[in-house]
Tab-separated table of C-alpha atoms and ligand atoms in Angstrom:
chain	number	residue	atom	x	y	z
A	302	MET	CA	-70.358	-54.637	-52.769
A	303	ASN	CA	-73.566	-52.994	-51.558
A	304	SER	CA	-74.037	-50.180	-49.249
A	305	ASN	CA	-75.254	-53.016	-46.254
A	306	ARG	CA	-72.438	-55.438	-46.505
A	307	LYS	CA	-70.146	-52.369	-46.461
A	308	LEU	CA	-72.063	-51.053	-43.578
A	309	GLU	CA	-71.852	-54.775	-41.805
A	310	SER	CA	-67.908	-54.888	-42.441
A	311	GLN	CA	-67.352	-51.499	-41.452
A	312	LEU	CA	-69.172	-52.728	-38.244
A	313	SER	CA	-67.503	-55.968	-37.805
A	314	SER	CA	-64.362	-53.795	-37.627
A	315	ALA	CA	-65.362	-50.627	-35.190
A	316	LEU	CA	-63.999	-49.998	-32.230
A	317	LEU	CA	-65.516	-47.861	-29.417
A	318	LEU	CA	-63.097	-46.576	-26.473
A	319	ILE	CA	-65.464	-45.107	-24.121
A	320	ASN	CA	-65.417	-43.408	-20.627
A	321	ILE	CA	-61.743	-42.903	-20.890
A	322	GLY	CA	-60.693	-41.351	-17.712
A	323	GLU	CA	-57.633	-39.069	-19.566
A	324	LEU	CA	-57.348	-39.061	-23.141
A	325	LEU	CA	-54.461	-37.385	-24.449
A	326	THR	CA	-54.909	-36.838	-27.995
A	327	LEU	CA	-51.834	-34.530	-28.733
A	328	ARG	CA	-53.956	-32.763	-31.057
A	329	SER	CA	-52.528	-29.872	-32.115
A	330	GLN	CA	-53.235	-26.622	-33.706
A	331	ILE	CA	-49.562	-26.068	-35.570
A	332	LYS	CA	-49.681	-28.699	-38.439
A	333	SER	CA	-46.281	-27.369	-39.983
A	334	GLY	CA	-43.814	-29.537	-38.028
A	335	PRO	CA	-42.719	-31.242	-34.969
A	336	ARG	CA	-43.420	-29.887	-31.710
A	337	ARG	CA	-41.044	-27.786	-30.101
A	338	GLY	CA	-41.093	-25.403	-26.664
A	339	ALA	CA	-43.904	-24.673	-24.913
A	340	ASP	CA	-46.260	-26.595	-27.357
A	341	LEU	CA	-44.089	-29.719	-26.415
A	342	LYS	CA	-46.102	-30.074	-23.210
A	343	GLU	CA	-49.832	-29.483	-25.120
A	344	LEU	CA	-51.439	-32.714	-24.494
A	345	GLY	CA	-54.718	-31.810	-25.965
A	346	THR	CA	-56.618	-33.721	-22.890
A	347	ILE	CA	-60.250	-34.631	-23.314
A	348	ASN	CA	-61.525	-35.667	-19.782
A	349	ASN	CA	-64.395	-38.785	-20.154
A	350	GLY	CA	-63.330	-38.902	-23.477
A	351	ALA	CA	-64.433	-41.148	-26.179
A	352	VAL	CA	-62.575	-42.450	-29.601
A	353	LEU	CA	-64.572	-44.183	-32.923
A	354	CYS	CA	-62.431	-46.000	-35.190
A	355	LEU	CA	-63.604	-47.620	-38.526
A	356	GLY	CA	-61.623	-49.771	-40.821
A	357	GLY	CA	-57.958	-49.080	-38.685
A	358	LYS	CA	-58.789	-45.342	-38.806
A	359	ILE	CA	-60.290	-43.165	-35.940
A	360	THR	CA	-63.146	-41.343	-37.255
A	361	SER	CA	-64.023	-39.516	-34.230
A	362	VAL	CA	-62.781	-38.152	-31.429
A	363	GLY	CA	-64.394	-36.394	-28.272
A	364	THR	CA	-66.462	-36.920	-25.478
A	365	THR	CA	-67.938	-39.660	-23.857
A	366	LYS	CA	-71.374	-37.842	-23.572
A	367	ASP	CA	-70.768	-36.532	-27.011
A	368	ALA	CA	-70.336	-39.704	-28.375
A	369	LEU	CA	-73.629	-41.035	-26.451
A	370	SER	CA	-75.587	-38.661	-28.342
A	371	ASP	CA	-74.331	-39.548	-31.800
A	372	PRO	CA	-77.543	-40.827	-33.437
A	373	TRP	CA	-75.675	-43.291	-36.131
A	374	LEU	CA	-73.648	-44.641	-32.857
A	375	LYS	CA	-76.834	-44.922	-30.745
A	376	LYS	CA	-78.419	-46.948	-33.411
A	377	ASN	CA	-75.210	-49.046	-34.360
A	378	ARG	CA	-73.291	-49.196	-30.327
A	379	LYS	CA	-74.879	-52.856	-29.994
A	380	LYS	CA	-72.728	-54.335	-33.010
A	381	ILE	CA	-69.247	-52.600	-32.062
A	382	THR	CA	-66.368	-53.689	-30.013
A	383	GLU	CA	-66.181	-51.145	-27.130
A	384	ILE	CA	-63.759	-51.341	-24.569
A	385	ASP	CA	-64.584	-49.535	-21.369
A	386	CYS	CA	-61.547	-47.378	-20.226
A	387	ALA	CA	-62.855	-45.946	-17.107
A	388	ASN	CA	-60.290	-44.652	-14.482
A	389	LYS	CA	-57.805	-44.937	-17.484
A	390	VAL	CA	-55.183	-42.953	-19.285
A	391	VAL	CA	-55.399	-43.555	-23.251
A	392	VAL	CA	-52.201	-41.846	-25.210
A	393	PRO	CA	-51.119	-42.281	-28.946
A	394	GLY	CA	-49.579	-45.861	-29.697
A	395	LEU	CA	-46.188	-44.946	-28.443
A	396	VAL	CA	-43.763	-44.317	-31.152
A	397	ASP	CA	-40.100	-45.713	-30.516
A	398	SER	CA	-38.457	-44.348	-33.087
A	399	HIS	CA	-34.392	-45.663	-32.794
A	400	THR	CA	-34.028	-49.437	-32.036
A	401	HIS	CA	-31.347	-52.272	-33.047
A	402	PRO	CA	-33.577	-55.308	-32.436
A	403	VAL	CA	-31.551	-57.519	-35.004
A	404	PHE	CA	-29.021	-59.541	-32.763
A	405	ILE	CA	-28.694	-62.987	-31.515
A	406	SER	CA	-27.034	-62.806	-27.795
A	407	PRO	CA	-27.045	-60.158	-25.052
A	408	ARG	CA	-23.875	-58.906	-24.622
A	409	LEU	CA	-23.109	-59.924	-20.853
A	410	VAL	CA	-19.413	-60.029	-21.179
A	411	ASP	CA	-19.354	-56.064	-21.988
A	412	PHE	CA	-22.053	-55.498	-18.937
A	413	GLN	CA	-19.849	-57.680	-16.606
A	414	LYS	CA	-16.598	-55.815	-17.844
A	415	ARG	CA	-18.596	-52.579	-17.332
A	416	ILE	CA	-19.270	-52.916	-14.184
A	417	GLU	CA	-15.455	-53.819	-13.365
A	418	GLY	CA	-14.980	-50.260	-14.437
A	419	ALA	CA	-14.505	-50.441	-18.196
A	420	SER	CA	-15.802	-48.104	-20.356
A	421	TYR	CA	-17.733	-48.445	-23.868
A	422	GLU	CA	-14.967	-46.931	-25.588
A	423	GLU	CA	-12.430	-49.286	-23.836
A	424	ILE	CA	-14.294	-52.520	-24.298
A	425	ALA	CA	-14.723	-51.865	-28.141
A	426	ALA	CA	-11.410	-51.547	-28.140
A	427	ALA	CA	-10.648	-54.901	-26.400
A	428	GLY	CA	-12.821	-56.640	-28.920
A	429	GLY	CA	-16.205	-56.258	-27.588
A	430	GLY	CA	-18.776	-53.300	-28.326
A	431	ILE	CA	-20.551	-53.641	-31.651
A	432	ARG	CA	-17.868	-55.878	-33.341
A	433	SER	CA	-18.554	-58.599	-30.728
A	434	SER	CA	-21.978	-59.328	-31.963
A	435	LEU	CA	-21.248	-59.550	-35.627
A	436	LYS	CA	-20.282	-63.604	-35.531
A	437	GLY	CA	-23.613	-64.267	-34.183
A	438	VAL	CA	-25.695	-62.523	-36.693
A	439	ARG	CA	-23.574	-63.557	-39.706
A	440	GLN	CA	-23.818	-67.196	-38.580
A	441	ALA	CA	-27.782	-67.103	-37.948
A	442	ALA	CA	-30.258	-68.361	-40.463
A	443	LYS	CA	-33.294	-65.812	-41.191
A	444	SER	CA	-35.426	-67.555	-39.500
A	445	ALA	CA	-33.489	-67.030	-36.413
A	446	LEU	CA	-33.591	-63.310	-36.798
A	447	VAL	CA	-37.072	-63.167	-37.828
A	448	ASP	CA	-38.214	-65.075	-34.558
A	449	LYS	CA	-35.508	-62.516	-32.338
A	450	VAL	CA	-37.210	-59.467	-34.243
A	451	LEU	CA	-41.078	-61.283	-33.759
A	452	ALA	CA	-40.520	-61.551	-30.456
A	453	LYS	CA	-39.661	-57.986	-29.511
A	454	LEU	CA	-42.344	-56.793	-31.328
A	455	ARG	CA	-44.752	-58.233	-29.474
A	456	GLU	CA	-42.637	-57.868	-25.897
A	457	MET	CA	-42.948	-53.561	-27.396
A	458	ALA	CA	-46.495	-53.902	-27.896
A	459	ALA	CA	-47.006	-55.146	-24.764
A	460	HIS	CA	-45.161	-52.257	-23.169
A	461	GLY	CA	-47.402	-49.759	-25.573
A	462	THR	CA	-45.260	-49.305	-28.381
A	463	THR	CA	-47.196	-49.629	-32.296
A	464	THR	CA	-44.616	-48.344	-34.381
A	465	VAL	CA	-40.972	-49.558	-34.177
A	466	GLU	CA	-37.756	-48.018	-36.085
A	467	ALA	CA	-35.901	-51.165	-36.455
A	468	LYS	CA	-32.168	-51.333	-37.841
A	469	SER	CA	-29.784	-53.228	-39.089
A	470	GLY	CA	-25.859	-53.259	-38.373
A	471	TYR	CA	-25.524	-56.163	-36.605
A	472	GLY	CA	-24.200	-58.023	-39.997
A	473	LEU	CA	-21.929	-55.604	-41.832
A	474	THR	CA	-21.428	-57.259	-44.761
A	475	LEU	CA	-23.930	-56.953	-47.690
A	476	GLU	CA	-25.332	-60.719	-47.359
A	477	SER	CA	-25.896	-60.237	-43.407
A	478	GLU	CA	-26.851	-56.727	-43.869
A	479	PHE	CA	-29.689	-57.551	-46.116
A	480	LYS	CA	-30.498	-60.548	-44.069
A	481	SER	CA	-30.871	-58.487	-41.470
A	482	LEU	CA	-33.544	-56.327	-43.008
A	483	GLU	CA	-34.857	-58.862	-44.474
A	484	ALA	CA	-35.908	-60.269	-41.211
A	485	ILE	CA	-37.390	-57.102	-40.326
A	486	HIS	CA	-39.730	-57.130	-43.123
A	487	LYS	CA	-40.484	-60.857	-42.336
A	488	ALA	CA	-41.068	-60.042	-38.822
A	489	ALA	CA	-42.922	-57.070	-39.368
A	490	SER	CA	-45.522	-58.869	-41.297
A	491	GLN	CA	-46.421	-61.148	-39.023
A	492	TRP	CA	-47.023	-58.128	-36.200
A	493	PRO	CA	-50.156	-55.965	-36.395
A	494	GLY	CA	-47.838	-52.514	-35.638
A	495	THR	CA	-46.297	-50.232	-38.006
A	496	VAL	CA	-41.656	-50.719	-38.471
A	497	ILE	CA	-39.430	-48.838	-40.566
A	498	SER	CA	-36.841	-50.187	-41.249
A	499	THR	CA	-33.313	-48.716	-41.406
A	500	LEU	CA	-29.840	-49.946	-43.068
A	501	LEU	CA	-27.055	-48.992	-40.550
A	502	GLY	CA	-24.339	-50.513	-42.628
A	503	ALA	CA	-22.110	-47.804	-41.159
A	504	HIS	CA	-22.472	-48.791	-37.667
A	505	VAL	CA	-18.746	-49.704	-37.752
A	506	VAL	CA	-15.895	-50.576	-39.425
A	507	PRO	CA	-15.412	-54.524	-39.303
A	508	LYS	CA	-12.398	-55.985	-38.522
A	509	GLU	CA	-11.652	-57.108	-41.743
A	510	PHE	CA	-11.768	-53.491	-43.238
A	511	GLN	CA	-9.329	-52.077	-40.062
A	512	GLY	CA	-6.692	-49.704	-41.428
A	513	ARG	CA	-9.244	-49.746	-44.877
A	514	SER	CA	-12.539	-48.048	-43.515
A	515	GLN	CA	-12.502	-46.230	-46.941
A	516	ASP	CA	-12.733	-49.004	-48.672
A	517	TYR	CA	-15.625	-50.195	-46.408
A	518	VAL	CA	-17.209	-46.824	-47.082
A	519	GLU	CA	-17.613	-47.960	-50.569
A	520	ILE	CA	-19.035	-51.192	-50.214
A	521	VAL	CA	-21.514	-49.160	-48.260
A	522	CYS	CA	-21.847	-46.265	-51.032
A	523	LYS	CA	-21.682	-48.047	-54.396
A	524	GLU	CA	-23.555	-51.720	-53.761
A	525	MET	CA	-25.044	-51.680	-49.767
A	526	ILE	CA	-27.201	-48.397	-50.172
A	527	PRO	CA	-27.717	-48.448	-53.985
A	528	GLN	CA	-29.207	-52.664	-53.445
A	529	THR	CA	-30.748	-52.092	-50.149
A	530	ALA	CA	-32.767	-49.216	-52.895
A	531	ARG	CA	-33.495	-51.007	-55.329
A	532	ARG	CA	-34.925	-54.243	-53.108
A	533	LYS	CA	-36.705	-51.630	-51.081
A	534	LEU	CA	-35.208	-52.982	-47.947
A	535	ALA	CA	-35.408	-49.802	-45.917
A	536	ASP	CA	-36.718	-46.413	-45.948
A	537	PHE	CA	-33.384	-44.919	-43.989
A	538	VAL	CA	-29.653	-44.729	-43.903
A	539	ASP	CA	-27.993	-44.560	-40.463
A	540	VAL	CA	-24.944	-43.583	-39.614
A	541	PHE	CA	-22.547	-43.699	-36.456
A	542	CYS	CA	-20.863	-40.590	-36.546
A	543	GLU	CA	-18.096	-40.928	-33.702
A	544	LYS	CA	-14.529	-41.277	-33.401
A	545	GLY	CA	-14.463	-45.498	-33.848
A	546	ALA	CA	-17.008	-45.603	-35.963
A	547	PHE	CA	-17.214	-43.072	-38.766
A	548	THR	CA	-16.045	-39.799	-39.718
A	549	SER	CA	-17.809	-36.781	-40.236
A	550	ALA	CA	-16.264	-36.496	-43.743
A	551	GLU	CA	-17.583	-40.409	-44.065
A	552	THR	CA	-20.792	-39.844	-42.861
A	553	GLU	CA	-21.434	-36.942	-45.556
A	554	GLN	CA	-20.289	-39.195	-47.951
A	555	ILE	CA	-23.028	-42.053	-47.182
A	556	PHE	CA	-25.572	-39.238	-47.201
A	557	GLU	CA	-24.854	-37.982	-50.462
A	558	ALA	CA	-25.039	-41.587	-51.715
A	559	ALA	CA	-28.613	-42.621	-49.864
A	560	GLU	CA	-29.912	-39.272	-50.798
A	561	GLN	CA	-28.877	-40.352	-54.709
A	562	HIS	CA	-30.582	-43.274	-54.617
A	563	GLY	CA	-34.007	-41.787	-53.091
A	564	LEU	CA	-33.148	-42.628	-49.109
A	565	LYS	CA	-33.764	-40.284	-46.201
A	566	VAL	CA	-31.277	-39.858	-43.758
A	567	ARG	CA	-30.712	-40.168	-40.041
A	568	ALA	CA	-27.199	-40.716	-37.756
A	569	HIS	CA	-25.662	-41.383	-33.987
A	570	MET	CA	-24.539	-37.759	-33.580
A	571	CYS	CA	-22.518	-36.574	-30.778
A	572	GLN	CA	-22.910	-39.867	-28.049
A	573	LEU	CA	-19.620	-40.038	-27.209
A	574	SER	CA	-17.764	-36.694	-28.423
A	575	GLU	CA	-19.233	-33.570	-30.223
A	576	THR	CA	-19.198	-33.220	-33.829
A	577	ARG	CA	-20.375	-30.697	-35.577
A	578	LEU	CA	-24.010	-30.740	-37.354
A	579	GLN	CA	-25.100	-27.095	-38.894
A	580	PRO	CA	-22.872	-29.186	-42.309
A	581	PHE	CA	-25.377	-32.432	-42.498
A	582	LEU	CA	-28.092	-30.184	-42.508
A	583	ARG	CA	-28.435	-30.025	-45.880
A	584	PHE	CA	-29.125	-33.709	-46.032
A	585	LYS	CA	-32.262	-32.853	-44.127
A	586	PRO	CA	-31.960	-35.427	-41.764
A	587	ALA	CA	-35.288	-36.802	-40.269
A	588	SER	CA	-33.315	-37.225	-37.064
A	589	PHE	CA	-30.224	-37.149	-35.332
A	590	ASP	CA	-29.777	-39.403	-31.912
A	591	HIS	CA	-28.034	-39.722	-28.952
A	592	MET	CA	-27.267	-35.655	-28.770
A	593	ASP	CA	-25.162	-35.630	-25.663
A	594	HIS	CA	-22.621	-33.711	-26.769
A	595	VAL	CA	-23.866	-30.954	-28.811
A	596	SER	CA	-22.802	-27.320	-28.929
A	597	ASP	CA	-24.790	-24.354	-28.349
A	598	GLN	CA	-24.200	-22.987	-31.551
A	599	ASP	CA	-25.720	-26.663	-32.864
A	600	ILE	CA	-28.842	-26.394	-30.785
A	601	ALA	CA	-29.528	-22.436	-31.976
A	602	GLU	CA	-29.190	-23.963	-35.470
A	603	LEU	CA	-31.560	-27.268	-34.810
A	604	ALA	CA	-34.260	-24.807	-33.436
A	605	LYS	CA	-34.805	-23.647	-36.926
A	606	HIS	CA	-34.523	-27.148	-39.002
A	607	ASP	CA	-37.501	-29.872	-38.517
A	608	THR	CA	-34.434	-32.671	-38.011
A	609	VAL	CA	-35.822	-34.165	-34.435
A	610	ALA	CA	-33.099	-34.651	-32.208
A	611	THR	CA	-33.855	-38.265	-30.570
A	612	LEU	CA	-32.850	-39.066	-27.059
A	613	VAL	CA	-32.204	-42.306	-25.601
A	614	PRO	CA	-31.840	-41.981	-21.748
A	615	GLY	CA	-31.585	-46.217	-22.085
A	616	ALA	CA	-28.067	-45.781	-23.069
A	617	ASN	CA	-26.986	-43.309	-20.510
A	618	TYR	CA	-28.771	-45.416	-17.648
A	619	PHE	CA	-27.028	-48.658	-19.029
A	620	LEU	CA	-23.495	-47.346	-19.266
A	621	GLY	CA	-23.745	-45.949	-15.649
A	622	LEU	CA	-23.078	-42.422	-17.111
A	623	LYS	CA	-23.546	-39.376	-14.652
A	624	GLU	CA	-23.842	-36.830	-17.636
A	625	TYR	CA	-27.632	-36.938	-19.903
A	626	PRO	CA	-28.579	-35.631	-22.612
A	627	ARG	CA	-29.125	-31.243	-22.578
A	628	ALA	CA	-33.079	-31.954	-22.568
A	629	ARG	CA	-34.400	-28.764	-21.277
A	630	LYS	CA	-31.648	-26.542	-23.051
A	631	MET	CA	-32.596	-28.053	-26.346
A	632	ILE	CA	-36.812	-27.849	-25.734
A	633	ASP	CA	-36.131	-24.182	-23.999
A	634	ALA	CA	-34.169	-23.539	-27.502
A	635	GLY	CA	-37.150	-24.992	-29.735
A	636	VAL	CA	-35.191	-27.968	-30.535
A	637	PRO	CA	-37.915	-30.659	-31.287
A	638	VAL	CA	-37.181	-33.721	-29.153
A	639	ALA	CA	-37.928	-36.948	-29.665
A	640	LEU	CA	-37.386	-39.963	-26.861
A	641	ALA	CA	-37.020	-43.416	-28.101
A	642	THR	CA	-35.182	-46.861	-26.332
A	643	ASP	CA	-32.485	-47.338	-28.538
A	644	TYR	CA	-32.998	-50.884	-28.090
A	645	ASN	CA	-29.468	-52.406	-28.769
A	646	PRO	CA	-27.555	-54.966	-26.826
A	647	GLY	CA	-24.463	-52.797	-26.083
A	648	THR	CA	-26.196	-49.401	-24.347
A	649	SER	CA	-29.538	-50.279	-24.259
A	650	PRO	CA	-31.190	-53.522	-23.948
A	651	THR	CA	-34.959	-52.186	-22.725
A	652	LEU	CA	-37.582	-52.096	-24.927
A	653	SER	CA	-39.900	-50.064	-22.462
A	654	MET	CA	-40.933	-46.586	-23.690
A	655	PRO	CA	-42.376	-45.767	-20.283
A	656	MET	CA	-38.925	-46.515	-18.967
A	657	ALA	CA	-37.571	-44.430	-21.869
A	658	MET	CA	-39.758	-41.582	-20.717
A	659	SER	CA	-39.386	-41.846	-16.562
A	660	LEU	CA	-35.744	-41.275	-17.101
A	661	ALA	CA	-36.557	-38.344	-19.066
A	662	SER	CA	-38.345	-37.173	-16.822
A	663	THR	CA	-35.976	-38.215	-13.716
A	664	HIS	CA	-32.399	-37.325	-15.566
A	665	MET	CA	-33.598	-34.595	-17.949
A	666	LYS	CA	-36.028	-33.044	-16.147
A	667	MET	CA	-38.885	-33.706	-18.836
A	668	THR	CA	-41.755	-33.134	-17.698
A	669	PRO	CA	-44.334	-36.244	-18.057
A	670	ALA	CA	-46.100	-34.356	-20.481
A	671	GLU	CA	-43.321	-33.327	-22.446
A	672	ALA	CA	-42.163	-36.933	-22.084
A	673	ILE	CA	-45.370	-38.366	-23.472
A	674	ALA	CA	-45.303	-36.021	-26.547
A	675	ALA	CA	-41.902	-36.810	-27.391
A	676	ALA	CA	-42.567	-40.196	-27.248
A	677	THR	CA	-45.763	-40.037	-29.509
A	678	ILE	CA	-46.551	-37.044	-32.052
A	679	ASN	CA	-42.471	-36.308	-31.758
A	680	GLY	CA	-41.353	-39.878	-32.492
A	681	ALA	CA	-43.312	-40.144	-35.635
A	682	TRP	CA	-42.016	-36.541	-36.687
A	683	ALA	CA	-38.625	-38.438	-36.365
A	684	LEU	CA	-39.597	-41.110	-38.470
A	685	ARG	CA	-41.820	-38.589	-40.772
A	686	LEU	CA	-44.820	-40.455	-40.272
A	687	ALA	CA	-46.989	-37.720	-38.552
A	688	ASP	CA	-49.506	-37.792	-41.052
A	689	ARG	CA	-50.511	-41.363	-39.693
A	690	LYS	CA	-48.994	-41.539	-36.292
A	691	GLY	CA	-48.737	-40.105	-32.872
A	692	SER	CA	-51.870	-38.478	-32.576
A	693	ILE	CA	-55.268	-39.543	-31.704
A	694	GLU	CA	-56.897	-37.457	-34.659
A	695	ALA	CA	-59.896	-38.309	-37.490
A	696	GLY	CA	-58.003	-39.613	-40.036
A	697	LYS	CA	-54.965	-40.772	-38.008
A	698	ASP	CA	-54.297	-44.927	-37.870
A	699	ALA	CA	-56.550	-46.744	-34.848
A	700	ASP	CA	-52.926	-46.789	-32.635
A	701	PHE	CA	-53.569	-46.680	-28.914
A	702	ALA	CA	-52.075	-47.392	-25.717
A	703	VAL	CA	-54.463	-47.815	-22.789
A	704	PHE	CA	-52.533	-47.598	-19.347
A	705	ALA	CA	-53.913	-48.721	-15.568
A	706	VAL	CA	-53.295	-45.498	-14.064
A	707	ASN	CA	-55.688	-42.550	-13.592
A	708	ASP	CA	-53.416	-40.112	-14.248
A	709	HIS	CA	-50.698	-39.488	-16.762
A	710	ARG	CA	-47.815	-38.632	-14.826
A	711	GLU	CA	-47.908	-42.101	-13.274
A	712	ILE	CA	-46.651	-43.118	-16.965
A	713	PRO	CA	-43.198	-42.578	-16.016
A	714	TYR	CA	-43.592	-42.430	-12.277
A	715	TRP	CA	-44.243	-46.467	-11.657
A	716	PHE	CA	-40.783	-46.795	-13.609
A	717	GLY	CA	-39.471	-50.750	-13.764
A	718	ALA	CA	-43.343	-51.803	-14.105
A	719	ASN	CA	-45.369	-52.397	-16.970
A	720	ARG	CA	-49.005	-50.312	-16.731
A	721	CYS	CA	-49.828	-50.700	-19.854
A	722	GLU	CA	-53.104	-52.787	-20.091
A	723	THR	CA	-54.092	-52.947	-23.578
A	724	THR	CA	-52.325	-51.818	-26.988
A	725	ILE	CA	-54.223	-51.218	-30.064
A	726	MET	CA	-52.313	-51.378	-33.526
A	727	GLY	CA	-55.225	-50.093	-36.683
A	728	GLY	CA	-57.859	-51.154	-34.866
A	729	ALA	CA	-56.735	-54.659	-33.504
A	730	ILE	CA	-56.611	-55.066	-29.727
A	731	THR	CA	-53.515	-56.626	-27.763
A	732	PRO	CA	-54.872	-57.110	-24.335
A	733	HIS	CA	-51.957	-58.022	-21.869
A	734	HIS	CA	-50.841	-57.753	-18.256
A	735	SER	CA	-53.900	-58.700	-16.660
A	736	ASP	CA	-52.106	-58.819	-13.338
A	737	VAL	CA	-52.047	-54.594	-13.550
A	738	ILE	CA	-55.938	-54.805	-13.294
A	739	ARG	CA	-55.935	-57.598	-10.743
A	740	LEU	CA	-53.364	-55.084	-9.323
A	741	ARG	CA	-55.678	-52.223	-9.278
A	742	ASN	CA	-58.566	-53.996	-7.567
B	998	NIG	O1	-27.135	-46.402	-30.294
B	998	NIG	N1	-23.824	-46.569	-30.484
B	998	NIG	C1	-23.929	-46.900	-31.385
B	998	NIG	N2	-25.050	-48.166	-31.319
B	998	NIG	C2	-25.818	-48.683	-30.670
B	998	NIG	C3	-25.032	-49.365	-29.776
B	998	NIG	C4	-24.753	-50.322	-29.842
B	998	NIG	C5	-23.975	-51.608	-29.266
B	998	NIG	O2	-23.450	-51.278	-28.925
B	998	NIG	O3	-24.413	-52.521	-29.689
B	998	NIG	C6	-26.232	-47.472	-29.745
B	998	NIG	O4	-26.018	-46.779	-28.224
B	999	FE	FE1	-28.267	-46.574	-31.372
C-alpha cells in the first residue's frame, strides 16, 4: 500500500474522543502486576481529556488542549470521527472476568423457593441448582446457544462491558461442553468486543455420575481438557471447588491436567465454605472467584501473589445473603481484587458491571474509585490480558465506556439504571440509550 493510501485508510478508522469531562485512564507507574492496596484507587484522571485512536488501538492520551495543538491532528481533524464527551466520564471498557452465559432458561423455580425460605444448598440437594440447567443445554441446538450468548454480549456492551470471560459448565458431557465452548466462539466472532473462553466441565458432578465423582473427574482430566486444548476451545480451566461440587484434591487433579495441556487455571473458591487456598498457588491461578470465606492466613498469602481475588457481589445480593466477601480486609492487606458479574441463571442473573460496582460500594465498602479499578485494570489482570486491556494508555486496545454522568462516583451511585451512553470496542462505536441523553436535558 503506498503511504498516502495507508494514511487515508488509517484516517478512515481514526477516532477522537474529545472534551472528556473526566477521563479515567487507570494508567499506572507500577507495571509489574495487578493493583493492590492504596494503588487500587488511583484512577489517573485527566480533566478535559482527549484520546486519539488509530486502527483499533489507542495512539495518544492527554488533555483536549494538547490534542488540539498537535499539528498532525490540526491537519487531519476533519477526516477523523469525533465524539464530543463534554460533561461525560470515559473509562476503559469494563472487563467482566467471570460469566456463565451458556444456558437456556432462567431458574425461576429456584428463585421462588429461595424467596420462600430455602437456601442455595437445599435447592441444589432437592434437584434444583446447576443440575437443573443441564437438560436445556444438552438438548439445545448449537445455534440456539449462539443466539443466547450473542444477545447477552450485546446487552453487556450496552452496560459498558467490552471484554468478557465466558464459561461453559451447563452441559457436563463431552459433547455438550464442546458445543457450549463452540457457541461462545461463534458468538464472539459476531461481536466487536473480546471474549475469553473457559472450560467449566468441573461445575458439579452430573446425576449420572452420582457416587462416582472420581469417574467424572477422570473424564474431565483425560478427555475434556485434552480435547479442549487440542481444539483450542478455551483459554482457561475453571473448577467449582466446594462441598457438593469438587474437593480440593479433585481440584488439584484437574489443575494438574490443565497445566499439562497448556491451559491456564482459575477457580470458584470459598463461596459457601472455607477452603485452604495456599496449596493451589503453585499452579499460579489467574484468579480465585467469590472468596466469601477466606482465612486471614490465606489473605496474607494471597497478598504475596498475582492471583486475583475476583469478587462477585451480585451472587450475594441475589441469594439474599447478609454477608459479603471481606473486600476491605483483602484490599488493605494487599490482595489484588477484581469485580465481575458472575452472570448465571442460579445465583446472579445480572450482566451489569455498574450494578456489581454499586454493590461493591454499598455492601463491601469499596470506594467508587476502587470499584472502577477492580472492574477494569484488575479484571484485565484476572484474565491475564492487562497488556491489552483495562487502562487507557497508548498501545492498548481502543475499548471505552462513555457514561452520561459528570462525576465517576455516579457510576455506582445510580444503581439499577444504565447510564452508559456509548461503548467503543476496538475503535468501533456502539451507541445506545439515547433515553439517557434525553434524561439529562
Ligand atoms: O458462580 N458457584 C458455582 N457456579 C455459579 C452458580 C451457578 C448456578 O447456580 O447455576 C456461581 O455462583
Ligand atoms: Fe460463577
